[in-house]
Amino acid sequence: PLLVDAQFSVPVLDDDVGVPCPQVSDGGCSICGPDLCVTNNDAIFKFGGQPAVRCDVLEQVGLIGDLPVEACTFLPLLVNEVCDCRPTRPDTSTPTPSTLSPTT
Protein backbone atom coordinates (compact mmCIF):
# COMPACT_ATOMS: atom_id res chain seq x y z
CA PRO A 1 0.00 0.00 0.00
CA LEU A 2 1.02 3.58 -0.59
CA LEU A 3 1.15 5.90 2.41
CA VAL A 4 1.62 9.66 2.27
CA ASP A 5 3.53 11.76 4.78
CA ALA A 6 1.03 14.58 5.30
CA GLN A 7 3.61 17.17 6.35
CA PHE A 8 5.61 17.01 3.11
CA SER A 9 3.31 14.99 0.81
CA VAL A 10 5.93 12.34 0.25
CA PRO A 11 4.77 8.98 -1.05
CA VAL A 12 6.11 6.29 1.24
CA LEU A 13 5.90 2.64 0.33
CA ASP A 14 5.33 0.61 3.45
CA ASP A 15 7.70 -2.05 2.17
CA ASP A 16 10.61 0.38 1.53
CA VAL A 17 13.78 -1.44 2.47
CA GLY A 18 17.18 0.09 2.27
CA VAL A 19 19.99 1.80 4.05
CA PRO A 20 19.07 4.20 6.87
CA CYS A 21 19.36 7.91 6.19
CA PRO A 22 22.63 9.54 7.29
CA GLN A 23 22.89 11.11 10.73
CA VAL A 24 22.33 14.84 11.01
CA SER A 25 25.08 16.59 12.97
CA ASP A 26 24.34 19.13 15.71
CA GLY A 27 23.25 22.32 14.01
CA GLY A 28 22.58 20.50 10.75
CA CYS A 29 19.38 19.48 9.00
CA SER A 30 18.06 17.13 6.38
CA ILE A 31 17.12 19.07 3.24
CA CYS A 32 14.32 16.55 2.76
CA GLY A 33 12.82 17.03 6.21
CA PRO A 34 12.93 14.95 9.39
CA ASP A 35 13.66 11.25 8.90
CA LEU A 36 13.96 11.60 5.10
CA CYS A 37 16.97 11.59 2.80
CA VAL A 38 17.95 12.10 -0.83
CA THR A 39 17.72 8.99 -3.00
CA ASN A 40 18.41 10.66 -6.37
CA ASN A 41 21.95 11.88 -5.74
CA ASP A 42 22.59 13.02 -9.31
CA ALA A 43 19.46 15.15 -9.62
CA ILE A 44 20.07 18.87 -10.00
CA PHE A 45 18.19 21.30 -7.77
CA LYS A 46 17.69 24.84 -9.10
CA PHE A 47 16.08 27.65 -7.15
CA GLY A 48 15.70 31.31 -8.03
CA GLY A 49 18.99 33.09 -8.56
CA GLN A 50 20.97 30.43 -6.71
CA PRO A 51 23.50 28.22 -8.50
CA ALA A 52 22.28 24.77 -9.54
CA VAL A 53 23.53 22.05 -7.21
CA ARG A 54 23.39 18.26 -7.13
CA CYS A 55 21.03 16.87 -4.51
CA ASP A 56 23.73 14.81 -2.78
CA VAL A 57 25.95 17.88 -2.40
CA LEU A 58 23.11 19.98 -1.02
CA GLU A 59 22.22 17.17 1.38
CA GLN A 60 25.80 16.97 2.70
CA VAL A 61 25.91 20.74 3.22
CA GLY A 62 22.70 20.50 5.24
CA LEU A 63 23.82 17.49 7.27
CA ILE A 64 27.01 19.17 8.46
CA GLY A 65 25.23 22.41 9.36
CA ASP A 66 26.46 24.70 6.59
CA LEU A 67 22.95 25.76 5.51
CA PRO A 68 21.22 28.76 7.06
CA VAL A 69 18.58 27.69 9.59
CA GLU A 70 15.80 29.30 7.55
CA ALA A 71 16.77 27.16 4.53
CA CYS A 72 16.14 24.04 6.61
CA THR A 73 12.52 25.07 7.06
CA PHE A 74 11.60 25.67 3.41
CA LEU A 75 13.92 23.33 1.47
CA PRO A 76 11.90 20.15 2.15
CA LEU A 77 8.96 21.68 0.29
CA LEU A 78 11.17 22.42 -2.72
CA VAL A 79 13.60 19.51 -3.04
CA ASN A 80 11.28 16.64 -2.21
CA GLU A 81 10.27 15.63 -5.73
CA VAL A 82 13.48 16.51 -7.56
CA CYS A 83 15.77 14.79 -5.02
CA ASP A 84 13.35 11.88 -4.53
CA CYS A 85 13.27 12.13 -0.73
CA ARG A 86 12.43 8.88 1.09
CA PRO A 87 12.78 7.37 4.57
CA THR A 88 15.66 5.10 3.45
CA ARG A 89 18.24 4.98 0.67
CA PRO A 90 18.25 2.07 -1.76
CA ASP A 91 20.71 -0.62 -0.77
CA THR A 92 23.22 -0.53 -3.60
CA SER A 93 25.75 -2.84 -2.01
CA THR A 94 26.28 -6.06 -3.88
CA PRO A 95 25.98 -9.16 -1.79
CA THR A 96 29.12 -11.22 -1.57
CA PRO A 97 28.65 -14.83 -2.55
CA SER A 98 28.99 -17.23 0.33
CA THR A 99 30.42 -20.67 0.14
CA LEU A 100 28.13 -23.31 1.53
CA SER A 101 29.63 -26.46 2.94
CA PRO A 102 27.61 -29.61 2.44
CA THR A 103 26.33 -31.14 5.65
CA THR A 104 26.63 -34.84 6.18
PDB file of N, CA and C in Angstrom:
ATOM      1  N   PRO A   1       0.823  -1.194   0.000  1.00  0.00           N
ATOM      2  CA  PRO A   1       0.000   0.000   0.000  1.00  0.00           C
ATOM      3  C   PRO A   1       0.863   1.253   0.000  1.00  0.00           C
ATOM      4  N   LEU A   2       0.321   2.310  -0.530  1.00  0.00           N
ATOM      5  CA  LEU A   2       1.019   3.583  -0.594  1.00  0.00           C
ATOM      6  C   LEU A   2       0.531   4.483   0.523  1.00  0.00           C
ATOM      7  N   LEU A   3       1.462   4.974   1.328  1.00  0.00           N
ATOM      8  CA  LEU A   3       1.153   5.900   2.409  1.00  0.00           C
ATOM      9  C   LEU A   3       1.678   7.270   2.006  1.00  0.00           C
ATOM     10  N   VAL A   4       1.140   8.320   2.577  1.00  0.00           N
ATOM     11  CA  VAL A   4       1.624   9.659   2.270  1.00  0.00           C
ATOM     12  C   VAL A   4       1.932  10.378   3.567  1.00  0.00           C
ATOM     13  N   ASP A   5       3.145  10.946   3.631  1.00  0.00           N
ATOM     14  CA  ASP A   5       3.527  11.755   4.781  1.00  0.00           C
ATOM     15  C   ASP A   5       2.831  13.105   4.607  1.00  0.00           C
ATOM     16  N   ALA A   6       1.870  13.398   5.459  1.00  0.00           N
ATOM     17  CA  ALA A   6       1.026  14.581   5.300  1.00  0.00           C
ATOM     18  C   ALA A   6       1.817  15.887   5.376  1.00  0.00           C
ATOM     19  N   GLN A   7       2.872  15.925   6.192  1.00  0.00           N
ATOM     20  CA  GLN A   7       3.612  17.168   6.351  1.00  0.00           C
ATOM     21  C   GLN A   7       4.284  17.606   5.051  1.00  0.00           C
ATOM     22  N   PHE A   8       4.868  16.660   4.312  1.00  0.00           N
ATOM     23  CA  PHE A   8       5.607  17.013   3.112  1.00  0.00           C
ATOM     24  C   PHE A   8       5.047  16.366   1.853  1.00  0.00           C
ATOM     25  N   SER A   9       3.927  15.659   1.951  1.00  0.00           N
ATOM     26  CA  SER A   9       3.307  14.985   0.813  1.00  0.00           C
ATOM     27  C   SER A   9       4.289  14.094   0.072  1.00  0.00           C
ATOM     28  N   VAL A  10       4.973  13.254   0.824  1.00  0.00           N
ATOM     29  CA  VAL A  10       5.934  12.338   0.247  1.00  0.00           C
ATOM     30  C   VAL A  10       5.333  10.952   0.185  1.00  0.00           C
ATOM     31  N   PRO A  11       5.249  10.361  -1.004  1.00  0.00           N
ATOM     32  CA  PRO A  11       4.766   8.983  -1.049  1.00  0.00           C
ATOM     33  C   PRO A  11       5.759   8.075  -0.341  1.00  0.00           C
ATOM     34  N   VAL A  12       5.267   7.222   0.499  1.00  0.00           N
ATOM     35  CA  VAL A  12       6.106   6.293   1.241  1.00  0.00           C
ATOM     36  C   VAL A  12       5.543   4.896   1.044  1.00  0.00           C
ATOM     37  N   LEU A  13       6.339   4.021   0.480  1.00  0.00           N
ATOM     38  CA  LEU A  13       5.900   2.636   0.332  1.00  0.00           C
ATOM     39  C   LEU A  13       6.153   1.932   1.648  1.00  0.00           C
ATOM     40  N   ASP A  14       5.162   1.231   2.143  1.00  0.00           N
ATOM     41  CA  ASP A  14       5.330   0.610   3.450  1.00  0.00           C
ATOM     42  C   ASP A  14       6.314  -0.544   3.427  1.00  0.00           C
ATOM     43  N   ASP A  15       6.724  -0.968   2.231  1.00  0.00           N
ATOM     44  CA  ASP A  15       7.701  -2.045   2.173  1.00  0.00           C
ATOM     45  C   ASP A  15       9.064  -1.513   1.727  1.00  0.00           C
ATOM     46  N   ASP A  16       9.299  -0.179   1.849  1.00  0.00           N
ATOM     47  CA  ASP A  16      10.612   0.378   1.530  1.00  0.00           C
ATOM     48  C   ASP A  16      11.660  -0.303   2.395  1.00  0.00           C
ATOM     49  N   VAL A  17      12.685  -0.820   1.753  1.00  0.00           N
ATOM     50  CA  VAL A  17      13.781  -1.442   2.469  1.00  0.00           C
ATOM     51  C   VAL A  17      15.045  -0.847   1.903  1.00  0.00           C
ATOM     52  N   GLY A  18      15.944  -0.485   2.762  1.00  0.00           N
ATOM     53  CA  GLY A  18      17.184   0.092   2.268  1.00  0.00           C
ATOM     54  C   GLY A  18      18.094   0.452   3.400  1.00  0.00           C
ATOM     55  N   VAL A  19      18.996   1.336   3.102  1.00  0.00           N
ATOM     56  CA  VAL A  19      19.994   1.800   4.048  1.00  0.00           C
ATOM     57  C   VAL A  19      19.431   2.999   4.799  1.00  0.00           C
ATOM     58  N   PRO A  20      19.593   3.051   6.112  1.00  0.00           N
ATOM     59  CA  PRO A  20      19.073   4.198   6.869  1.00  0.00           C
ATOM     60  C   PRO A  20      19.648   5.517   6.371  1.00  0.00           C
ATOM     61  N   CYS A  21      18.895   6.570   6.557  1.00  0.00           N
ATOM     62  CA  CYS A  21      19.361   7.914   6.192  1.00  0.00           C
ATOM     63  C   CYS A  21      20.576   8.280   7.039  1.00  0.00           C
ATOM     64  N   PRO A  22      21.455   9.138   6.501  1.00  0.00           N
ATOM     65  CA  PRO A  22      22.627   9.545   7.287  1.00  0.00           C
ATOM     66  C   PRO A  22      22.238  10.364   8.507  1.00  0.00           C
ATOM     67  N   GLN A  23      23.102  10.352   9.499  1.00  0.00           N
ATOM     68  CA  GLN A  23      22.885  11.114  10.728  1.00  0.00           C
ATOM     69  C   GLN A  23      23.047  12.600  10.453  1.00  0.00           C
ATOM     70  N   VAL A  24      22.231  13.386  11.098  1.00  0.00           N
ATOM     71  CA  VAL A  24      22.326  14.842  11.010  1.00  0.00           C
ATOM     72  C   VAL A  24      23.175  15.324  12.181  1.00  0.00           C
ATOM     73  N   SER A  25      24.219  16.095  11.895  1.00  0.00           N
ATOM     74  CA  SER A  25      25.080  16.590  12.970  1.00  0.00           C
ATOM     75  C   SER A  25      24.378  17.704  13.740  1.00  0.00           C
ATOM     76  N   ASP A  26      24.886  18.010  14.916  1.00  0.00           N
ATOM     77  CA  ASP A  26      24.341  19.126  15.708  1.00  0.00           C
ATOM     78  C   ASP A  26      24.405  20.399  14.879  1.00  0.00           C
ATOM     79  N   GLY A  27      23.301  21.101  14.795  1.00  0.00           N
ATOM     80  CA  GLY A  27      23.245  22.323  14.007  1.00  0.00           C
ATOM     81  C   GLY A  27      22.943  22.093  12.545  1.00  0.00           C
ATOM     82  N   GLY A  28      22.861  20.829  12.141  1.00  0.00           N
ATOM     83  CA  GLY A  28      22.578  20.496  10.750  1.00  0.00           C
ATOM     84  C   GLY A  28      21.114  20.171  10.546  1.00  0.00           C
ATOM     85  N   CYS A  29      20.749  19.854   9.309  1.00  0.00           N
ATOM     86  CA  CYS A  29      19.378  19.480   8.999  1.00  0.00           C
ATOM     87  C   CYS A  29      19.358  18.604   7.761  1.00  0.00           C
ATOM     88  N   SER A  30      18.283  17.879   7.603  1.00  0.00           N
ATOM     89  CA  SER A  30      18.063  17.127   6.375  1.00  0.00           C
ATOM     90  C   SER A  30      17.300  18.034   5.427  1.00  0.00           C
ATOM     91  N   ILE A  31      17.812  18.214   4.207  1.00  0.00           N
ATOM     92  CA  ILE A  31      17.124  19.073   3.241  1.00  0.00           C
ATOM     93  C   ILE A  31      15.774  18.505   2.861  1.00  0.00           C
ATOM     94  N   CYS A  32      15.579  17.215   3.101  1.00  0.00           N
ATOM     95  CA  CYS A  32      14.316  16.551   2.759  1.00  0.00           C
ATOM     96  C   CYS A  32      13.279  16.679   3.872  1.00  0.00           C
ATOM     97  N   GLY A  33      13.708  16.989   5.059  1.00  0.00           N
ATOM     98  CA  GLY A  33      12.823  17.027   6.206  1.00  0.00           C
ATOM     99  C   GLY A  33      13.188  15.927   7.179  1.00  0.00           C
ATOM    100  N   PRO A  34      12.590  15.933   8.365  1.00  0.00           N
ATOM    101  CA  PRO A  34      12.929  14.953   9.394  1.00  0.00           C
ATOM    102  C   PRO A  34      12.723  13.517   8.906  1.00  0.00           C
ATOM    103  N   ASP A  35      13.708  12.687   9.183  1.00  0.00           N
ATOM    104  CA  ASP A  35      13.664  11.251   8.901  1.00  0.00           C
ATOM    105  C   ASP A  35      13.552  10.917   7.417  1.00  0.00           C
ATOM    106  N   LEU A  36      13.952  11.850   6.545  1.00  0.00           N
ATOM    107  CA  LEU A  36      13.958  11.601   5.103  1.00  0.00           C
ATOM    108  C   LEU A  36      15.338  11.934   4.553  1.00  0.00           C
ATOM    109  N   CYS A  37      15.689  11.294   3.425  1.00  0.00           N
ATOM    110  CA  CYS A  37      16.975  11.590   2.804  1.00  0.00           C
ATOM    111  C   CYS A  37      16.872  11.503   1.287  1.00  0.00           C
ATOM    112  N   VAL A  38      17.864  12.063   0.628  1.00  0.00           N
ATOM    113  CA  VAL A  38      17.952  12.095  -0.826  1.00  0.00           C
ATOM    114  C   VAL A  38      18.210  10.681  -1.347  1.00  0.00           C
ATOM    115  N   THR A  39      17.440  10.275  -2.358  1.00  0.00           N
ATOM    116  CA  THR A  39      17.720   8.990  -3.005  1.00  0.00           C
ATOM    117  C   THR A  39      18.119   9.170  -4.462  1.00  0.00           C
ATOM    118  N   ASN A  40      17.965  10.376  -5.006  1.00  0.00           N
ATOM    119  CA  ASN A  40      18.409  10.662  -6.370  1.00  0.00           C
ATOM    120  C   ASN A  40      19.587  11.629  -6.285  1.00  0.00           C
ATOM    121  N   ASN A  41      20.759  11.067  -5.991  1.00  0.00           N
ATOM    122  CA  ASN A  41      21.949  11.877  -5.744  1.00  0.00           C
ATOM    123  C   ASN A  41      22.332  12.775  -6.912  1.00  0.00           C
ATOM    124  N   ASP A  42      22.139  12.292  -8.127  1.00  0.00           N
ATOM    125  CA  ASP A  42      22.592  13.023  -9.305  1.00  0.00           C
ATOM    126  C   ASP A  42      21.621  14.094  -9.786  1.00  0.00           C
ATOM    127  N   ALA A  43      20.437  14.149  -9.201  1.00  0.00           N
ATOM    128  CA  ALA A  43      19.460  15.153  -9.623  1.00  0.00           C
ATOM    129  C   ALA A  43      19.999  16.550  -9.325  1.00  0.00           C
ATOM    130  N   ILE A  44      19.616  17.492 -10.154  1.00  0.00           N
ATOM    131  CA  ILE A  44      20.071  18.873 -10.004  1.00  0.00           C
ATOM    132  C   ILE A  44      18.919  19.719  -9.467  1.00  0.00           C
ATOM    133  N   PHE A  45      19.178  20.407  -8.368  1.00  0.00           N
ATOM    134  CA  PHE A  45      18.187  21.302  -7.770  1.00  0.00           C
ATOM    135  C   PHE A  45      18.521  22.727  -8.166  1.00  0.00           C
ATOM    136  N   LYS A  46      17.530  23.436  -8.713  1.00  0.00           N
ATOM    137  CA  LYS A  46      17.687  24.842  -9.104  1.00  0.00           C
ATOM    138  C   LYS A  46      16.624  25.652  -8.391  1.00  0.00           C
ATOM    139  N   PHE A  47      17.031  26.801  -7.869  1.00  0.00           N
ATOM    140  CA  PHE A  47      16.078  27.653  -7.155  1.00  0.00           C
ATOM    141  C   PHE A  47      16.439  29.112  -7.330  1.00  0.00           C
ATOM    142  N   GLY A  48      15.506  29.862  -7.892  1.00  0.00           N
ATOM    143  CA  GLY A  48      15.703  31.305  -8.030  1.00  0.00           C
ATOM    144  C   GLY A  48      17.033  31.659  -8.640  1.00  0.00           C
ATOM    145  N   GLY A  49      17.701  32.629  -8.062  1.00  0.00           N
ATOM    146  CA  GLY A  49      18.991  33.093  -8.558  1.00  0.00           C
ATOM    147  C   GLY A  49      20.168  32.322  -7.992  1.00  0.00           C
ATOM    148  N   GLN A  50      19.905  31.220  -7.312  1.00  0.00           N
ATOM    149  CA  GLN A  50      20.968  30.426  -6.706  1.00  0.00           C
ATOM    150  C   GLN A  50      21.613  29.517  -7.755  1.00  0.00           C
ATOM    151  N   PRO A  51      22.871  29.156  -7.560  1.00  0.00           N
ATOM    152  CA  PRO A  51      23.500  28.224  -8.499  1.00  0.00           C
ATOM    153  C   PRO A  51      22.854  26.840  -8.403  1.00  0.00           C
ATOM    154  N   ALA A  52      22.803  26.140  -9.530  1.00  0.00           N
ATOM    155  CA  ALA A  52      22.281  24.768  -9.545  1.00  0.00           C
ATOM    156  C   ALA A  52      23.250  23.891  -8.758  1.00  0.00           C
ATOM    157  N   VAL A  53      22.690  22.920  -8.033  1.00  0.00           N
ATOM    158  CA  VAL A  53      23.527  22.045  -7.210  1.00  0.00           C
ATOM    159  C   VAL A  53      22.950  20.634  -7.220  1.00  0.00           C
ATOM    160  N   ARG A  54      23.842  19.654  -7.195  1.00  0.00           N
ATOM    161  CA  ARG A  54      23.390  18.260  -7.125  1.00  0.00           C
ATOM    162  C   ARG A  54      22.750  18.011  -5.765  1.00  0.00           C
ATOM    163  N   CYS A  55      21.751  17.158  -5.751  1.00  0.00           N
ATOM    164  CA  CYS A  55      21.029  16.871  -4.508  1.00  0.00           C
ATOM    165  C   CYS A  55      21.934  16.300  -3.429  1.00  0.00           C
ATOM    166  N   ASP A  56      22.864  15.406  -3.799  1.00  0.00           N
ATOM    167  CA  ASP A  56      23.731  14.813  -2.777  1.00  0.00           C
ATOM    168  C   ASP A  56      24.653  15.851  -2.147  1.00  0.00           C
ATOM    169  N   VAL A  57      25.092  16.816  -2.936  1.00  0.00           N
ATOM    170  CA  VAL A  57      25.951  17.880  -2.404  1.00  0.00           C
ATOM    171  C   VAL A  57      25.159  18.767  -1.450  1.00  0.00           C
ATOM    172  N   LEU A  58      23.966  19.154  -1.868  1.00  0.00           N
ATOM    173  CA  LEU A  58      23.113  19.982  -1.018  1.00  0.00           C
ATOM    174  C   LEU A  58      22.778  19.254   0.285  1.00  0.00           C
ATOM    175  N   GLU A  59      22.520  17.956   0.181  1.00  0.00           N
ATOM    176  CA  GLU A  59      22.225  17.169   1.381  1.00  0.00           C
ATOM    177  C   GLU A  59      23.410  17.190   2.349  1.00  0.00           C
ATOM    178  N   GLN A  60      24.615  16.982   1.843  1.00  0.00           N
ATOM    179  CA  GLN A  60      25.803  16.972   2.705  1.00  0.00           C
ATOM    180  C   GLN A  60      26.003  18.317   3.388  1.00  0.00           C
ATOM    181  N   VAL A  61      25.782  19.400   2.652  1.00  0.00           N
ATOM    182  CA  VAL A  61      25.914  20.744   3.223  1.00  0.00           C
ATOM    183  C   VAL A  61      24.921  20.922   4.377  1.00  0.00           C
ATOM    184  N   GLY A  62      23.702  20.423   4.180  1.00  0.00           N
ATOM    185  CA  GLY A  62      22.704  20.504   5.244  1.00  0.00           C
ATOM    186  C   GLY A  62      23.055  19.641   6.438  1.00  0.00           C
ATOM    187  N   LEU A  63      23.514  18.425   6.187  1.00  0.00           N
ATOM    188  CA  LEU A  63      23.818  17.493   7.273  1.00  0.00           C
ATOM    189  C   LEU A  63      24.924  18.001   8.187  1.00  0.00           C
ATOM    190  N   ILE A  64      25.896  18.696   7.621  1.00  0.00           N
ATOM    191  CA  ILE A  64      27.008  19.170   8.458  1.00  0.00           C
ATOM    192  C   ILE A  64      26.739  20.539   9.074  1.00  0.00           C
ATOM    193  N   GLY A  65      25.607  21.146   8.728  1.00  0.00           N
ATOM    194  CA  GLY A  65      25.228  22.407   9.363  1.00  0.00           C
ATOM    195  C   GLY A  65      25.672  23.653   8.631  1.00  0.00           C
ATOM    196  N   ASP A  66      26.010  23.534   7.347  1.00  0.00           N
ATOM    197  CA  ASP A  66      26.459  24.704   6.595  1.00  0.00           C
ATOM    198  C   ASP A  66      25.338  25.416   5.836  1.00  0.00           C
ATOM    199  N   LEU A  67      24.092  25.057   6.092  1.00  0.00           N
ATOM    200  CA  LEU A  67      22.947  25.762   5.509  1.00  0.00           C
ATOM    201  C   LEU A  67      22.380  26.721   6.538  1.00  0.00           C
ATOM    202  N   PRO A  68      21.901  27.878   6.116  1.00  0.00           N
ATOM    203  CA  PRO A  68      21.223  28.761   7.065  1.00  0.00           C
ATOM    204  C   PRO A  68      19.991  28.067   7.645  1.00  0.00           C
ATOM    205  N   VAL A  69      19.697  28.328   8.900  1.00  0.00           N
ATOM    206  CA  VAL A  69      18.578  27.687   9.593  1.00  0.00           C
ATOM    207  C   VAL A  69      17.276  27.868   8.821  1.00  0.00           C
ATOM    208  N   GLU A  70      17.053  29.057   8.272  1.00  0.00           N
ATOM    209  CA  GLU A  70      15.796  29.297   7.551  1.00  0.00           C
ATOM    210  C   GLU A  70      15.682  28.416   6.310  1.00  0.00           C
ATOM    211  N   ALA A  71      16.811  28.048   5.690  1.00  0.00           N
ATOM    212  CA  ALA A  71      16.769  27.162   4.526  1.00  0.00           C
ATOM    213  C   ALA A  71      16.262  25.780   4.927  1.00  0.00           C
ATOM    214  N   CYS A  72      16.583  25.351   6.128  1.00  0.00           N
ATOM    215  CA  CYS A  72      16.142  24.037   6.607  1.00  0.00           C
ATOM    216  C   CYS A  72      14.623  23.964   6.742  1.00  0.00           C
ATOM    217  N   THR A  73      13.976  25.094   6.894  1.00  0.00           N
ATOM    218  CA  THR A  73      12.524  25.073   7.060  1.00  0.00           C
ATOM    219  C   THR A  73      11.786  25.021   5.730  1.00  0.00           C
ATOM    220  N   PHE A  74      12.329  25.654   4.674  1.00  0.00           N
ATOM    221  CA  PHE A  74      11.597  25.670   3.410  1.00  0.00           C
ATOM    222  C   PHE A  74      12.123  24.690   2.362  1.00  0.00           C
ATOM    223  N   LEU A  75      13.370  24.232   2.480  1.00  0.00           N
ATOM    224  CA  LEU A  75      13.920  23.327   1.472  1.00  0.00           C
ATOM    225  C   LEU A  75      13.128  22.036   1.295  1.00  0.00           C
ATOM    226  N   PRO A  76      12.644  21.397   2.366  1.00  0.00           N
ATOM    227  CA  PRO A  76      11.897  20.153   2.153  1.00  0.00           C
ATOM    228  C   PRO A  76      10.725  20.307   1.179  1.00  0.00           C
ATOM    229  N   LEU A  77      10.090  21.450   1.185  1.00  0.00           N
ATOM    230  CA  LEU A  77       8.964  21.678   0.287  1.00  0.00           C
ATOM    231  C   LEU A  77       9.410  21.816  -1.162  1.00  0.00           C
ATOM    232  N   LEU A  78      10.670  22.179  -1.376  1.00  0.00           N
ATOM    233  CA  LEU A  78      11.168  22.424  -2.723  1.00  0.00           C
ATOM    234  C   LEU A  78      11.953  21.261  -3.325  1.00  0.00           C
ATOM    235  N   VAL A  79      12.705  20.545  -2.506  1.00  0.00           N
ATOM    236  CA  VAL A  79      13.599  19.505  -3.037  1.00  0.00           C
ATOM    237  C   VAL A  79      12.968  18.121  -3.091  1.00  0.00           C
ATOM    238  N   ASN A  80      11.874  17.953  -2.391  1.00  0.00           N
ATOM    239  CA  ASN A  80      11.278  16.640  -2.209  1.00  0.00           C
ATOM    240  C   ASN A  80      11.141  15.818  -3.494  1.00  0.00           C
ATOM    241  N   GLU A  81      10.520  16.383  -4.493  1.00  0.00           N
ATOM    242  CA  GLU A  81      10.269  15.635  -5.726  1.00  0.00           C
ATOM    243  C   GLU A  81      11.543  15.461  -6.540  1.00  0.00           C
ATOM    244  N   VAL A  82      12.291  16.552  -6.722  1.00  0.00           N
ATOM    245  CA  VAL A  82      13.484  16.510  -7.562  1.00  0.00           C
ATOM    246  C   VAL A  82      14.546  15.569  -6.981  1.00  0.00           C
ATOM    247  N   CYS A  83      14.739  15.598  -5.673  1.00  0.00           N
ATOM    248  CA  CYS A  83      15.771  14.789  -5.023  1.00  0.00           C
ATOM    249  C   CYS A  83      15.252  13.411  -4.607  1.00  0.00           C
ATOM    250  N   ASP A  84      13.985  13.162  -4.853  1.00  0.00           N
ATOM    251  CA  ASP A  84      13.349  11.883  -4.528  1.00  0.00           C
ATOM    252  C   ASP A  84      13.588  11.505  -3.063  1.00  0.00           C
ATOM    253  N   CYS A  85      13.083  12.337  -2.165  1.00  0.00           N
ATOM    254  CA  CYS A  85      13.271  12.132  -0.727  1.00  0.00           C
ATOM    255  C   CYS A  85      12.441  10.951  -0.226  1.00  0.00           C
ATOM    256  N   ARG A  86      13.080  10.083   0.544  1.00  0.00           N
ATOM    257  CA  ARG A  86      12.434   8.880   1.089  1.00  0.00           C
ATOM    258  C   ARG A  86      12.990   8.576   2.483  1.00  0.00           C
ATOM    259  N   PRO A  87      12.319   7.687   3.211  1.00  0.00           N
ATOM    260  CA  PRO A  87      12.784   7.365   4.570  1.00  0.00           C
ATOM    261  C   PRO A  87      14.049   6.502   4.621  1.00  0.00           C
ATOM    262  N   THR A  88      14.418   5.878   3.516  1.00  0.00           N
ATOM    263  CA  THR A  88      15.662   5.102   3.455  1.00  0.00           C
ATOM    264  C   THR A  88      16.272   5.271   2.079  1.00  0.00           C
ATOM    265  N   ARG A  89      17.552   4.981   1.975  1.00  0.00           N
ATOM    266  CA  ARG A  89      18.238   4.979   0.672  1.00  0.00           C
ATOM    267  C   ARG A  89      18.193   3.559   0.121  1.00  0.00           C
ATOM    268  N   PRO A  90      18.177   3.421  -1.200  1.00  0.00           N
ATOM    269  CA  PRO A  90      18.246   2.073  -1.764  1.00  0.00           C
ATOM    270  C   PRO A  90      19.555   1.409  -1.359  1.00  0.00           C
ATOM    271  N   ASP A  91      19.504   0.133  -1.109  1.00  0.00           N
ATOM    272  CA  ASP A  91      20.710  -0.618  -0.765  1.00  0.00           C
ATOM    273  C   ASP A  91      21.405  -0.976  -2.070  1.00  0.00           C
ATOM    274  N   THR A  92      22.513  -0.294  -2.349  1.00  0.00           N
ATOM    275  CA  THR A  92      23.221  -0.530  -3.604  1.00  0.00           C
ATOM    276  C   THR A  92      24.423  -1.442  -3.427  1.00  0.00           C
ATOM    277  N   SER A  93      24.632  -1.931  -2.214  1.00  0.00           N
ATOM    278  CA  SER A  93      25.754  -2.839  -2.006  1.00  0.00           C
ATOM    279  C   SER A  93      25.450  -4.161  -2.696  1.00  0.00           C
ATOM    280  N   THR A  94      26.476  -4.769  -3.233  1.00  0.00           N
ATOM    281  CA  THR A  94      26.279  -6.056  -3.884  1.00  0.00           C
ATOM    282  C   THR A  94      26.609  -7.147  -2.887  1.00  0.00           C
ATOM    283  N   PRO A  95      25.710  -8.092  -2.749  1.00  0.00           N
ATOM    284  CA  PRO A  95      25.977  -9.161  -1.788  1.00  0.00           C
ATOM    285  C   PRO A  95      27.183  -9.981  -2.228  1.00  0.00           C
ATOM    286  N   THR A  96      27.973 -10.384  -1.251  1.00  0.00           N
ATOM    287  CA  THR A  96      29.117 -11.221  -1.569  1.00  0.00           C
ATOM    288  C   THR A  96      28.666 -12.671  -1.526  1.00  0.00           C
ATOM    289  N   PRO A  97      29.069 -13.434  -2.539  1.00  0.00           N
ATOM    290  CA  PRO A  97      28.647 -14.835  -2.553  1.00  0.00           C
ATOM    291  C   PRO A  97      29.248 -15.581  -1.369  1.00  0.00           C
ATOM    292  N   SER A  98      28.476 -16.440  -0.792  1.00  0.00           N
ATOM    293  CA  SER A  98      28.991 -17.227   0.331  1.00  0.00           C
ATOM    294  C   SER A  98      29.198 -18.661  -0.141  1.00  0.00           C
ATOM    295  N   THR A  99      30.144 -19.286   0.475  1.00  0.00           N
ATOM    296  CA  THR A  99      30.423 -20.669   0.137  1.00  0.00           C
ATOM    297  C   THR A  99      29.703 -21.547   1.152  1.00  0.00           C
ATOM    298  N   LEU A 100      28.857 -22.404   0.655  1.00  0.00           N
ATOM    299  CA  LEU A 100      28.132 -23.311   1.533  1.00  0.00           C
ATOM    300  C   LEU A 100      28.863 -24.637   1.584  1.00  0.00           C
ATOM    301  N   SER A 101      29.016 -25.134   2.783  1.00  0.00           N
ATOM    302  CA  SER A 101      29.631 -26.457   2.939  1.00  0.00           C
ATOM    303  C   SER A 101      28.530 -27.486   3.058  1.00  0.00           C
ATOM    304  N   PRO A 102      28.655 -28.577   2.330  1.00  0.00           N
ATOM    305  CA  PRO A 102      27.607 -29.610   2.437  1.00  0.00           C
ATOM    306  C   PRO A 102      27.617 -30.204   3.834  1.00  0.00           C
ATOM    307  N   THR A 103      26.436 -30.509   4.335  1.00  0.00           N
ATOM    308  CA  THR A 103      26.327 -31.138   5.647  1.00  0.00           C
ATOM    309  C   THR A 103      26.168 -32.632   5.436  1.00  0.00           C
ATOM    310  N   THR A 104      26.754 -33.376   6.306  1.00  0.00           N
ATOM    311  CA  THR A 104      26.631 -34.841   6.176  1.00  0.00           C
ATOM    312  C   THR A 104      25.950 -35.420   7.371  1.00  0.00           C
TER     313      THR A 104
END
